[in-house]
Amino acid sequence: MRNDIASRRDFLKLAGTAAYAAVCPTGLRAFTAQPFSPSSAADSPDYVLRIAATAVEIAPKHIVSTITYNGKFPGPLLRFKEGQPVKVDLHNDTDTPEQLHWHGQFVSTDVDGAAEEGTPFIPAHGMRRIEFTPRPAGLRFYHTHNRAGADLYAGQYTGQVGPVYIEPQHLPGDYDREVFLVLKEFEPALSQGGDMAQDFLAPTAKVNALESAGESAMNASLAKGMPHGYEVGYRYFTINGRMLGHGDPVKVKQGERVLFHVLNGSATEIRSLALPGHLFKVVALDGNTVPMPAAVPVLWLGTAERISAIVEMNHPGVWIMGDLADDDRSHGMGIVVEYAGHSAKPVWAAPKPFHWNYSRFAKAGATAPPPDQTFDMLIAKDNAAEDGFNRWTINGAAYPMTGGVVPASFHLKQGQRYRVRLRNASDDIHPIHLHRHSFELTRIAGAPTAGVLKDVVMLGGYQEMELDFTADNPGLTLFHCHQQLHMDFGFMTLFDYV
Ligand SMILES: [Cu+2]
């Protein structure tokens, strides 16, 4: 059982020195072993994050150049305590003003890290000090919220991603230790091939009207001689910044219960993860405890989604925990799991086909309370309409590509419960994200559900979905697709409080 929580000061040291064991089977012990060094200055920060161009070795002789936090990829694991205020100094050593978004936290617009909400930029070669009270408990993360557009060296195509774990007031003790995994690709490039259709979500019910609208818009565009809009692909794939076979293995003992905290830090990709001969007991989605923990053979995560899952180590050997896509795995998307006393070539075995259904973790038989108001959002794609990039619209409007604050499209009253009814007239899966609030999944592809709280959810191609949230954190609130290409080319909107 893990109760040896390091103090905030220990993590100040961690953040300051970037001495971060990315896989942290022994990580915490290493941190707590560091000498306690109280700061003399009363106004010194609790944490320091420094944004800078960095060389990152993802495998021997594979060195990528990117922007990171504290000179490492991933950025340092920040362990906050729920409800205990923190001071963070954000330094920007690059030539570009930056935004650092505290993804999944209920913070104010001044620190949230989204220019669209009015958060001030961290100036180029400057700094900002911010203060906030971390909440809610669970697996969160921080990442840049800059628009990248056509610049694949900007925004979340860079290495500006790091995990946050907010300690709850009472620790659940159902596991032996924690391992954090950050999934991330490097060296992006554009293509016009059209995206491969991914068919792993359940329920599978598509809406005919959405499909015929989407297909006829696409066919009309192609008939005019337009090419397919750009998609992004990657050369290298990593877990905790190392390609498969080139990082430290996750070393386990038979009978151990390991709590994996998995973060999809990709700018654009949906990821899957399997460990041959083992099941993942999912206990939290996006850091929020699920009503019905359930064991599954495969995890699926859209961009920015997080899953916390316990694996009982009861199948000794040396295994590859990796992505189901053979091509991505063979280019690095995996990590070796090695049982004590075993040494052999790591083994991969593809699991049987498995559909990912958020409702599996929902409250059985429960129905969500009715909302005070429902907002309809119809999502559509204008193929290749923006200099070869697809333009994305919500109810016919693309968010201006200047990235500034614009008048909000949807208005909230504090304390009211709202339902967002999403209708996807495109064949793409969209990881939909709401800032500064959590939402409850209340309907997935026609099937009602309740009790699963998230801040990102995958909306299937030509599908419908309903999300409910309570307006309980006043200020401008950004709602967008987390796929960088989609959000940068229109797929964003704002709520305000009136
Ligand atoms: Cu999208």
Coordinates of C-alpha atoms and ligand atoms in Angstrom, one line a residue:
M1 CA 0.0 0.0 0.0
R2 CA 1.3 3.4 -0.9
N3 CA 1.0 6.1 1.7
D4 CA 4.4 7.6 1.5
I5 CA 3.3 10.9 -0.1
A6 CA 6.1 13.2 -0.6
S7 CA 5.7 16.8 0.6
R8 CA 5.1 19.7 -1.6
R9 CA 8.6 21.0 -1.0
D10 CA 10.1 17.7 -2.3
F11 CA 8.3 18.3 -5.5
L12 CA 9.5 21.9 -5.7
K13 CA 12.9 20.3 -5.8
L14 CA 11.7 17.9 -8.4
A15 CA 10.3 20.6 -10.6
G16 CA 13.3 22.8 -10.1
T17 CA 15.9 20.2 -11.0
A18 CA 13.7 18.3 -13.5
A19 CA 15.0 15.1 -11.7
Y20 CA 12.0 13.2 -12.9
A21 CA 11.8 9.5 -13.2
A22 CA 9.2 9.3 -16.0
V23 CA 8.3 5.7 -15.2
C24 CA 8.2 6.0 -11.5
P25 CA 8.2 2.5 -10.0
T26 CA 10.8 3.8 -7.6
G27 CA 10.2 7.4 -8.4
L28 CA 8.5 8.5 -5.3
R29 CA 10.9 6.8 -3.0
A30 CA 13.7 8.6 -4.9
F31 CA 12.0 11.9 -4.5
T32 CA 11.3 11.5 -0.7
A33 CA 14.9 10.4 -0.3
Q34 CA 16.1 13.9 -1.4
P35 CA 17.2 16.2 1.4
F36 CA 14.5 18.6 2.6
S37 CA 15.6 22.1 1.7
P38 CA 13.2 24.8 2.9
S39 CA 13.3 28.0 1.0
S40 CA 14.1 31.1 2.9
A41 CA 12.2 33.5 0.7
A42 CA 8.5 33.7 1.7
D43 CA 7.4 34.5 -1.8
S44 CA 9.3 31.7 -3.5
P45 CA 7.3 29.5 -5.8
D46 CA 6.2 26.0 -5.0
Y47 CA 6.9 24.9 -8.5
V48 CA 8.9 26.2 -11.4
L49 CA 8.2 25.2 -15.0
R50 CA 10.5 26.4 -17.8
I51 CA 9.5 26.3 -21.5
A52 CA 12.5 25.9 -23.8
A53 CA 13.8 24.2 -27.0
T54 CA 15.4 20.9 -26.1
A55 CA 17.1 17.9 -27.6
V56 CA 15.3 14.8 -26.5
E57 CA 16.8 11.4 -27.1
I58 CA 13.9 9.0 -27.7
A59 CA 16.2 6.1 -28.6
P60 CA 20.0 5.7 -29.1
K61 CA 20.9 7.9 -32.0
H62 CA 17.3 9.1 -32.4
I63 CA 17.4 12.7 -31.1
V64 CA 14.5 15.0 -31.7
S65 CA 14.4 18.7 -31.3
T66 CA 11.3 20.0 -29.6
I67 CA 9.9 22.4 -27.0
T68 CA 9.7 20.9 -23.5
Y69 CA 9.1 21.7 -19.8
N70 CA 12.2 21.7 -17.7
G71 CA 14.3 20.2 -20.4
K72 CA 12.7 16.8 -20.3
F73 CA 9.9 14.9 -22.0
P74 CA 7.4 14.4 -20.5
G75 CA 7.4 17.4 -18.2
P76 CA 7.8 16.8 -14.5
L77 CA 5.1 14.9 -12.7
L78 CA 3.4 17.5 -10.4
R79 CA 1.8 16.0 -7.4
F80 CA -0.6 18.5 -5.8
K81 CA -2.8 18.1 -2.8
E82 CA -6.5 18.7 -3.4
G83 CA -7.5 22.1 -1.9
Q84 CA -3.9 23.1 -1.0
P85 CA -3.1 26.4 -2.9
V86 CA 0.1 26.4 -5.0
K87 CA 2.3 29.1 -6.5
V88 CA 3.8 28.2 -9.9
D89 CA 6.4 30.2 -11.8
L90 CA 6.0 29.8 -15.6
H91 CA 9.2 30.8 -17.5
N92 CA 9.2 31.0 -21.2
D93 CA 12.7 30.8 -22.8
T94 CA 11.3 30.7 -26.4
D95 CA 10.6 33.4 -28.9
T96 CA 6.8 32.6 -28.9
P97 CA 4.3 33.8 -26.3
E98 CA 2.9 30.7 -24.6
Q99 CA -0.1 29.4 -22.8
L100 CA 0.0 26.6 -20.2
H101 CA -3.3 25.0 -19.7
W102 CA -4.2 23.1 -16.5
H103 CA -6.3 20.5 -18.2
G104 CA -9.1 19.0 -16.1
Q105 CA -8.9 21.5 -13.2
F106 CA -11.6 23.9 -12.0
V107 CA -9.4 27.0 -12.0
S108 CA -10.2 30.6 -13.0
T109 CA -9.8 32.0 -16.5
D110 CA -6.8 34.0 -15.3
V111 CA -4.8 30.8 -14.8
D112 CA -6.6 28.3 -17.0
G113 CA -4.2 28.9 -19.9
A114 CA -6.4 29.6 -22.9
A115 CA -6.1 32.9 -24.8
E116 CA -9.7 32.5 -25.9
E117 CA -10.8 32.8 -22.3
G118 CA -8.6 35.8 -21.7
T119 CA -5.7 34.2 -19.9
P120 CA -2.6 36.4 -20.3
F121 CA 0.2 34.9 -22.4
I122 CA 3.5 33.9 -20.8
P123 CA 5.6 36.4 -22.7
A124 CA 8.4 35.3 -25.0
H125 CA 11.6 35.3 -22.8
G126 CA 9.5 36.3 -19.9
M127 CA 7.6 34.8 -17.0
R128 CA 4.2 34.7 -15.2
R129 CA 3.6 33.7 -11.6
I130 CA 0.2 32.1 -11.1
E131 CA -1.6 30.9 -8.0
F132 CA -4.5 28.4 -7.8
T133 CA -6.1 25.8 -5.7
P134 CA -5.7 22.3 -7.3
R135 CA -9.0 20.4 -7.7
P136 CA -10.6 18.0 -8.3
A137 CA -8.4 15.0 -7.1
G138 CA -7.2 12.6 -9.7
L139 CA -5.1 12.4 -12.9
R140 CA -4.9 15.8 -14.7
F141 CA -2.2 17.3 -16.9
Y142 CA -0.7 20.4 -18.2
H143 CA 0.0 21.3 -21.8
T144 CA 0.4 24.2 -24.2
H145 CA -2.8 25.7 -25.5
N146 CA -1.2 27.6 -28.4
R147 CA -2.8 27.4 -31.8
A148 CA -0.4 25.7 -34.3
G149 CA -2.3 26.0 -37.5
A150 CA 0.0 24.8 -40.3
D151 CA 3.1 25.0 -38.1
L152 CA 3.9 21.5 -36.9
Y153 CA 6.7 22.9 -34.6
A154 CA 4.1 24.7 -32.5
G155 CA 1.2 23.9 -30.1
Q156 CA 0.9 20.3 -28.8
Y157 CA 2.9 18.9 -31.7
T158 CA 5.8 19.9 -29.4
G159 CA 6.8 18.1 -26.2
Q160 CA 4.8 20.5 -24.0
V161 CA 3.0 17.9 -22.1
G162 CA 3.3 16.8 -18.4
P163 CA 1.2 14.8 -15.9
V164 CA -0.4 16.2 -12.8
Y165 CA -1.7 14.0 -10.0
I166 CA -3.9 15.7 -7.4
E167 CA -3.8 13.7 -4.2
P168 CA -7.3 13.1 -2.8
Q169 CA -8.0 13.9 0.9
H170 CA -8.2 10.2 1.5
L171 CA -6.0 7.8 -0.6
P172 CA -7.6 4.7 -1.9
G173 CA -5.2 1.9 -1.0
D174 CA -6.2 -0.9 -3.4
Y175 CA -2.9 -1.1 -5.2
D176 CA 0.8 -1.6 -4.4
R177 CA 2.2 1.2 -6.5
E178 CA 1.7 3.6 -9.3
V179 CA 3.2 3.9 -12.8
F180 CA 2.6 7.0 -15.0
L181 CA 2.6 6.5 -18.8
V182 CA 2.6 9.4 -21.2
L183 CA 1.9 8.4 -24.8
K184 CA 3.3 10.8 -27.4
E185 CA 4.4 10.9 -31.1
F186 CA 7.3 13.0 -32.5
E187 CA 8.2 14.4 -36.0
P188 CA 4.8 15.1 -37.5
A189 CA 4.2 15.5 -41.3
L190 CA 1.2 16.4 -43.4
S191 CA -0.5 14.0 -45.8
Q192 CA -3.5 14.1 -48.0
G193 CA -4.3 10.4 -47.9
G194 CA -7.5 10.7 -45.9
D195 CA -7.8 9.3 -42.5
M196 CA -8.2 5.6 -41.9
A197 CA -11.6 4.9 -40.5
Q198 CA -11.4 3.6 -36.9
D199 CA -14.2 1.4 -35.7
F200 CA -13.7 0.6 -32.1
L201 CA -16.4 2.6 -30.3
A202 CA -19.7 1.1 -29.0
P203 CA -22.5 1.5 -29.4
T204 CA -22.0 1.6 -33.2
A205 CA -25.3 3.1 -34.2
K206 CA -24.8 5.9 -36.8
V207 CA -27.4 8.4 -37.7
N208 CA -28.4 8.2 -41.4
A209 CA -29.2 11.9 -41.7
L210 CA -25.7 12.8 -40.4
E211 CA -24.0 10.3 -42.7
S212 CA -25.8 11.4 -45.8
A213 CA -25.1 15.1 -45.0
G214 CA -21.4 14.4 -44.4
E215 CA -20.9 12.1 -47.4
S216 CA -22.7 14.4 -49.9
A217 CA -20.6 17.4 -48.7
M218 CA -17.5 15.3 -49.1
N219 CA -18.5 14.1 -52.6
A220 CA -19.4 17.6 -53.7
S221 CA -16.0 18.8 -52.7
L222 CA -14.1 16.0 -54.4
A223 CA -16.3 16.5 -57.5
K224 CA -15.0 20.1 -57.7
G225 CA -11.5 18.7 -57.9
M226 CA -10.5 19.4 -54.3
P227 CA -8.0 17.0 -52.7
H228 CA -8.7 15.5 -49.3
G229 CA -7.9 17.9 -46.5
Y230 CA -4.5 17.5 -44.7
E231 CA -4.0 14.9 -42.0
V232 CA -1.0 14.6 -39.7
G233 CA 1.1 11.5 -39.3
Y234 CA 4.2 10.8 -37.3
R235 CA 7.6 9.2 -37.7
Y236 CA 8.3 8.3 -34.1
F237 CA 6.2 7.0 -31.2
T238 CA 7.1 6.9 -27.5
I239 CA 5.9 6.1 -24.0
N240 CA 7.5 8.4 -21.4
G241 CA 9.7 9.8 -24.1
R242 CA 11.3 6.6 -25.2
M243 CA 10.6 4.3 -28.2
L244 CA 9.6 0.7 -27.4
G245 CA 12.6 -1.3 -26.3
H246 CA 14.7 1.8 -25.5
G247 CA 13.3 3.0 -22.2
D248 CA 13.5 1.4 -18.7
P249 CA 11.1 -1.5 -18.5
V250 CA 8.3 -1.5 -16.0
K251 CA 9.7 -4.0 -13.5
V252 CA 7.0 -5.9 -11.6
K253 CA 6.7 -8.8 -9.2
Q254 CA 4.2 -11.6 -9.5
G255 CA 1.0 -10.9 -7.4
E256 CA 1.6 -7.1 -7.4
R257 CA -1.2 -4.7 -8.2
V258 CA 0.1 -1.9 -10.3
L259 CA -2.0 1.2 -10.8
F260 CA -1.2 2.6 -14.3
H261 CA -2.1 6.3 -14.9
V262 CA -2.2 6.6 -18.7
L263 CA -2.2 9.9 -20.4
N264 CA -2.6 10.3 -24.2
G265 CA -0.4 13.4 -24.8
S266 CA -0.8 13.3 -28.6
A267 CA -1.7 16.4 -30.5
T268 CA -4.0 14.5 -32.9
E269 CA -4.0 10.7 -32.4
I270 CA -6.3 8.2 -30.8
R271 CA -4.3 5.5 -28.9
S272 CA -4.9 2.0 -27.7
L273 CA -3.0 -0.1 -25.2
A274 CA -3.0 -3.8 -24.4
L275 CA -0.7 -6.0 -22.2
P276 CA -0.8 -9.6 -23.4
G277 CA -2.3 -12.0 -20.8
H278 CA -3.5 -9.2 -18.5
L279 CA -6.6 -7.2 -17.9
F280 CA -6.9 -3.5 -17.0
K281 CA -9.4 -2.9 -14.2
V282 CA -10.4 0.7 -15.0
V283 CA -11.0 2.7 -11.8
A284 CA -11.0 6.2 -13.1
L285 CA -11.6 8.0 -16.4
D286 CA -10.0 11.5 -16.8
G287 CA -9.0 11.2 -13.2
N288 CA -12.6 10.8 -11.9
T289 CA -13.5 7.6 -10.1
V290 CA -16.0 5.6 -12.2
P291 CA -19.2 4.3 -10.6
M292 CA -18.5 0.7 -11.9
P293 CA -14.9 -0.3 -12.1
A294 CA -14.6 -3.0 -14.8
A295 CA -11.8 -5.2 -16.2
V296 CA -11.1 -4.8 -20.0
P297 CA -8.4 -6.2 -22.3
V298 CA -7.8 -3.0 -24.2
L299 CA -7.7 0.7 -23.3
W300 CA -8.7 3.3 -25.9
L301 CA -7.8 7.0 -25.4
G302 CA -8.6 9.9 -27.6
T303 CA -6.2 12.9 -27.5
A304 CA -6.0 14.3 -23.9
E305 CA -8.0 11.4 -22.3
R306 CA -6.6 9.7 -19.2
I307 CA -7.3 6.3 -17.8
S308 CA -6.3 5.0 -14.4
A309 CA -6.4 1.2 -14.3
I310 CA -5.1 -1.5 -11.9
V311 CA -3.3 -4.5 -13.5
E312 CA -2.9 -7.6 -11.4
M313 CA 0.5 -9.0 -12.3
N314 CA -0.4 -12.7 -12.6
H315 CA 1.0 -13.8 -15.9
P316 CA 4.9 -13.9 -15.5
G317 CA 7.1 -13.2 -18.4
V318 CA 8.5 -10.3 -20.4
W319 CA 5.7 -8.5 -22.3
I320 CA 5.2 -5.6 -24.6
M321 CA 2.5 -3.3 -23.4
G322 CA 1.7 -1.5 -26.7
D323 CA -0.6 0.0 -29.2
L324 CA -2.8 -2.3 -31.2
A325 CA -1.7 -0.6 -34.5
D326 CA 1.3 -2.8 -35.6
D327 CA 2.9 0.1 -37.5
D328 CA 2.8 2.5 -34.6
R329 CA 4.0 -0.1 -32.2
S330 CA 6.9 -1.1 -34.4
H331 CA 7.8 2.6 -34.6
G332 CA 8.0 2.9 -30.8
M333 CA 4.5 3.0 -29.3
G334 CA 5.0 0.5 -26.4
I335 CA 6.9 -0.2 -23.2
V336 CA 8.3 -3.5 -21.9
V337 CA 6.8 -5.0 -18.7
E338 CA 9.3 -7.4 -17.1
Y339 CA 8.5 -9.7 -14.2
A340 CA 11.3 -10.2 -11.6
G341 CA 13.4 -13.3 -12.4
H342 CA 12.4 -13.3 -16.0
S343 CA 14.6 -12.3 -18.9
A344 CA 13.7 -12.9 -22.5
K345 CA 12.8 -11.1 -25.7
P346 CA 9.6 -9.2 -24.9
V347 CA 6.5 -10.8 -26.4
W348 CA 3.5 -9.1 -28.0
A349 CA 0.2 -10.8 -28.8
A350 CA -2.7 -9.0 -30.3
P351 CA -5.9 -9.2 -28.2
K352 CA -9.2 -10.3 -29.6
P353 CA -11.3 -7.4 -31.2
F354 CA -12.8 -5.3 -28.4
H355 CA -15.2 -2.4 -28.5
W356 CA -14.7 0.5 -26.2
N357 CA -17.9 1.6 -24.4
Y358 CA -17.8 4.3 -21.8
S359 CA -21.1 3.0 -20.4
R360 CA -19.4 -0.1 -19.2
F361 CA -18.2 2.0 -16.3
A362 CA -21.5 3.8 -15.7
K363 CA -24.0 3.6 -12.9
A364 CA -26.2 0.6 -13.7
G365 CA -29.8 1.4 -14.4
A366 CA -29.4 5.1 -13.4
T367 CA -30.8 8.0 -15.4
A368 CA -29.3 11.5 -15.3
P369 CA -31.5 14.3 -14.0
P370 CA -33.1 16.5 -16.7
P371 CA -31.2 19.6 -17.6
D372 CA -32.5 23.2 -17.2
Q373 CA -31.6 23.9 -20.8
T374 CA -30.2 22.0 -23.9
F375 CA -27.8 23.3 -26.4
D376 CA -27.6 21.7 -29.8
M377 CA -24.3 21.6 -31.7
L378 CA -24.1 20.3 -35.2
I379 CA -20.5 19.6 -36.3
A380 CA -19.5 19.6 -39.9
K381 CA -16.4 19.5 -42.0
D382 CA -15.6 21.7 -45.1
N383 CA -13.2 19.5 -46.9
A384 CA -9.8 21.2 -47.6
A385 CA -11.5 24.6 -47.4
E386 CA -8.8 26.5 -45.5
D387 CA -5.6 26.5 -47.6
G388 CA -5.9 22.7 -48.0
F389 CA -6.8 22.1 -44.3
N390 CA -10.3 21.0 -43.4
R391 CA -12.4 23.7 -41.9
W392 CA -14.6 22.7 -38.9
T393 CA -17.9 24.3 -37.9
I394 CA -20.3 24.2 -35.0
N395 CA -23.8 25.1 -36.1
G396 CA -22.2 26.5 -39.3
A397 CA -19.7 28.8 -37.6
A398 CA -15.9 28.2 -37.5
Y399 CA -14.1 29.8 -34.6
P400 CA -11.9 32.7 -36.0
M401 CA -8.4 31.5 -36.7
T402 CA -6.8 34.5 -35.0
G403 CA -7.3 32.6 -31.7
G404 CA -8.4 35.7 -29.7
V405 CA -11.5 36.3 -27.5
V406 CA -14.7 36.5 -29.5
P407 CA -18.3 36.9 -28.2
A408 CA -19.5 33.7 -26.6
S409 CA -22.0 31.6 -28.6
F410 CA -23.7 30.0 -25.6
H411 CA -24.8 31.6 -22.3
L412 CA -24.9 30.1 -18.9
K413 CA -26.6 31.0 -15.6
Q414 CA -24.7 30.0 -12.5
G415 CA -26.1 26.9 -10.8
Q416 CA -28.1 25.7 -13.8
R417 CA -27.6 22.2 -15.3
Y418 CA -27.0 22.2 -19.1
R419 CA -27.1 19.5 -21.7
V420 CA -25.0 19.7 -24.9
R421 CA -26.4 17.5 -27.7
L422 CA -23.6 16.9 -30.1
R423 CA -24.4 15.7 -33.6
N424 CA -21.4 14.8 -35.7
A425 CA -21.9 15.1 -39.5
S426 CA -18.4 14.0 -40.2
D427 CA -16.7 10.5 -40.3
D428 CA -14.0 11.6 -37.9
I429 CA -13.9 10.7 -34.2
H430 CA -13.7 13.9 -32.1
P431 CA -12.2 14.1 -28.6
I432 CA -14.5 16.8 -27.2
H433 CA -13.2 18.9 -24.3
L434 CA -14.8 21.3 -21.9
H435 CA -12.5 23.7 -19.9
R436 CA -12.8 24.4 -16.2
H437 CA -15.7 22.0 -15.6
S438 CA -16.4 18.3 -15.7
F439 CA -19.4 16.8 -17.6
E440 CA -21.5 13.7 -17.2
L441 CA -22.0 11.4 -20.1
T442 CA -25.8 11.1 -20.4
R443 CA -26.4 9.6 -23.9
I444 CA -24.0 7.7 -26.3
A445 CA -25.2 6.9 -29.8
G446 CA -28.8 6.8 -28.7
A447 CA -28.2 4.8 -25.5
P448 CA -28.8 6.6 -22.2
T449 CA -26.1 6.5 -19.5
A450 CA -25.3 8.2 -16.2
G451 CA -22.6 8.7 -13.6
V452 CA -19.4 8.8 -15.8
L453 CA -17.7 12.2 -15.3
K454 CA -15.1 13.3 -17.8
D455 CA -13.5 16.3 -19.4
V456 CA -12.8 14.8 -22.8
V457 CA -14.9 12.2 -24.6
M458 CA -14.7 10.6 -28.0
L459 CA -17.7 11.4 -30.2
G460 CA -18.0 8.7 -33.0
G461 CA -18.2 9.4 -36.7
Y462 CA -21.8 10.2 -37.8
Q463 CA -22.9 9.7 -34.1
E464 CA -24.8 11.7 -31.5
M465 CA -23.8 12.2 -27.9
E466 CA -25.2 14.1 -24.9
L467 CA -23.1 15.6 -22.1
D468 CA -24.5 17.4 -19.1
F469 CA -22.7 19.9 -16.9
T470 CA -23.4 22.3 -14.1
A471 CA -22.4 25.9 -14.5
D472 CA -20.4 26.2 -11.3
N473 CA -17.2 28.0 -12.3
P474 CA -18.0 31.5 -13.6
G475 CA -16.1 33.0 -16.5
L476 CA -15.5 32.4 -20.2
T477 CA -15.3 28.6 -20.8
L478 CA -13.8 27.1 -23.9
F479 CA -15.4 24.0 -25.5
H480 CA -13.5 22.4 -28.3
C481 CA -12.3 19.3 -30.1
H482 CA -8.9 18.4 -28.7
Q483 CA -7.5 17.2 -32.0
Q484 CA -5.1 20.0 -32.8
L485 CA -5.9 20.1 -36.5
H486 CA -9.6 20.4 -35.7
M487 CA -9.5 23.0 -32.9
D488 CA -7.0 25.1 -34.9
F489 CA -9.3 25.2 -37.9
G490 CA -12.5 26.2 -36.4
F491 CA -13.7 23.5 -34.0
M492 CA -14.1 25.7 -30.9
T493 CA -16.8 27.7 -29.2
L494 CA -17.2 29.7 -26.0
F495 CA -19.7 29.7 -23.1
D496 CA -20.0 32.7 -20.9
Y497 CA -21.9 33.3 -17.7
V498 CA -24.7 35.9 -17.8
Ligands
CU1 CU -12.1 16.9 -33.8

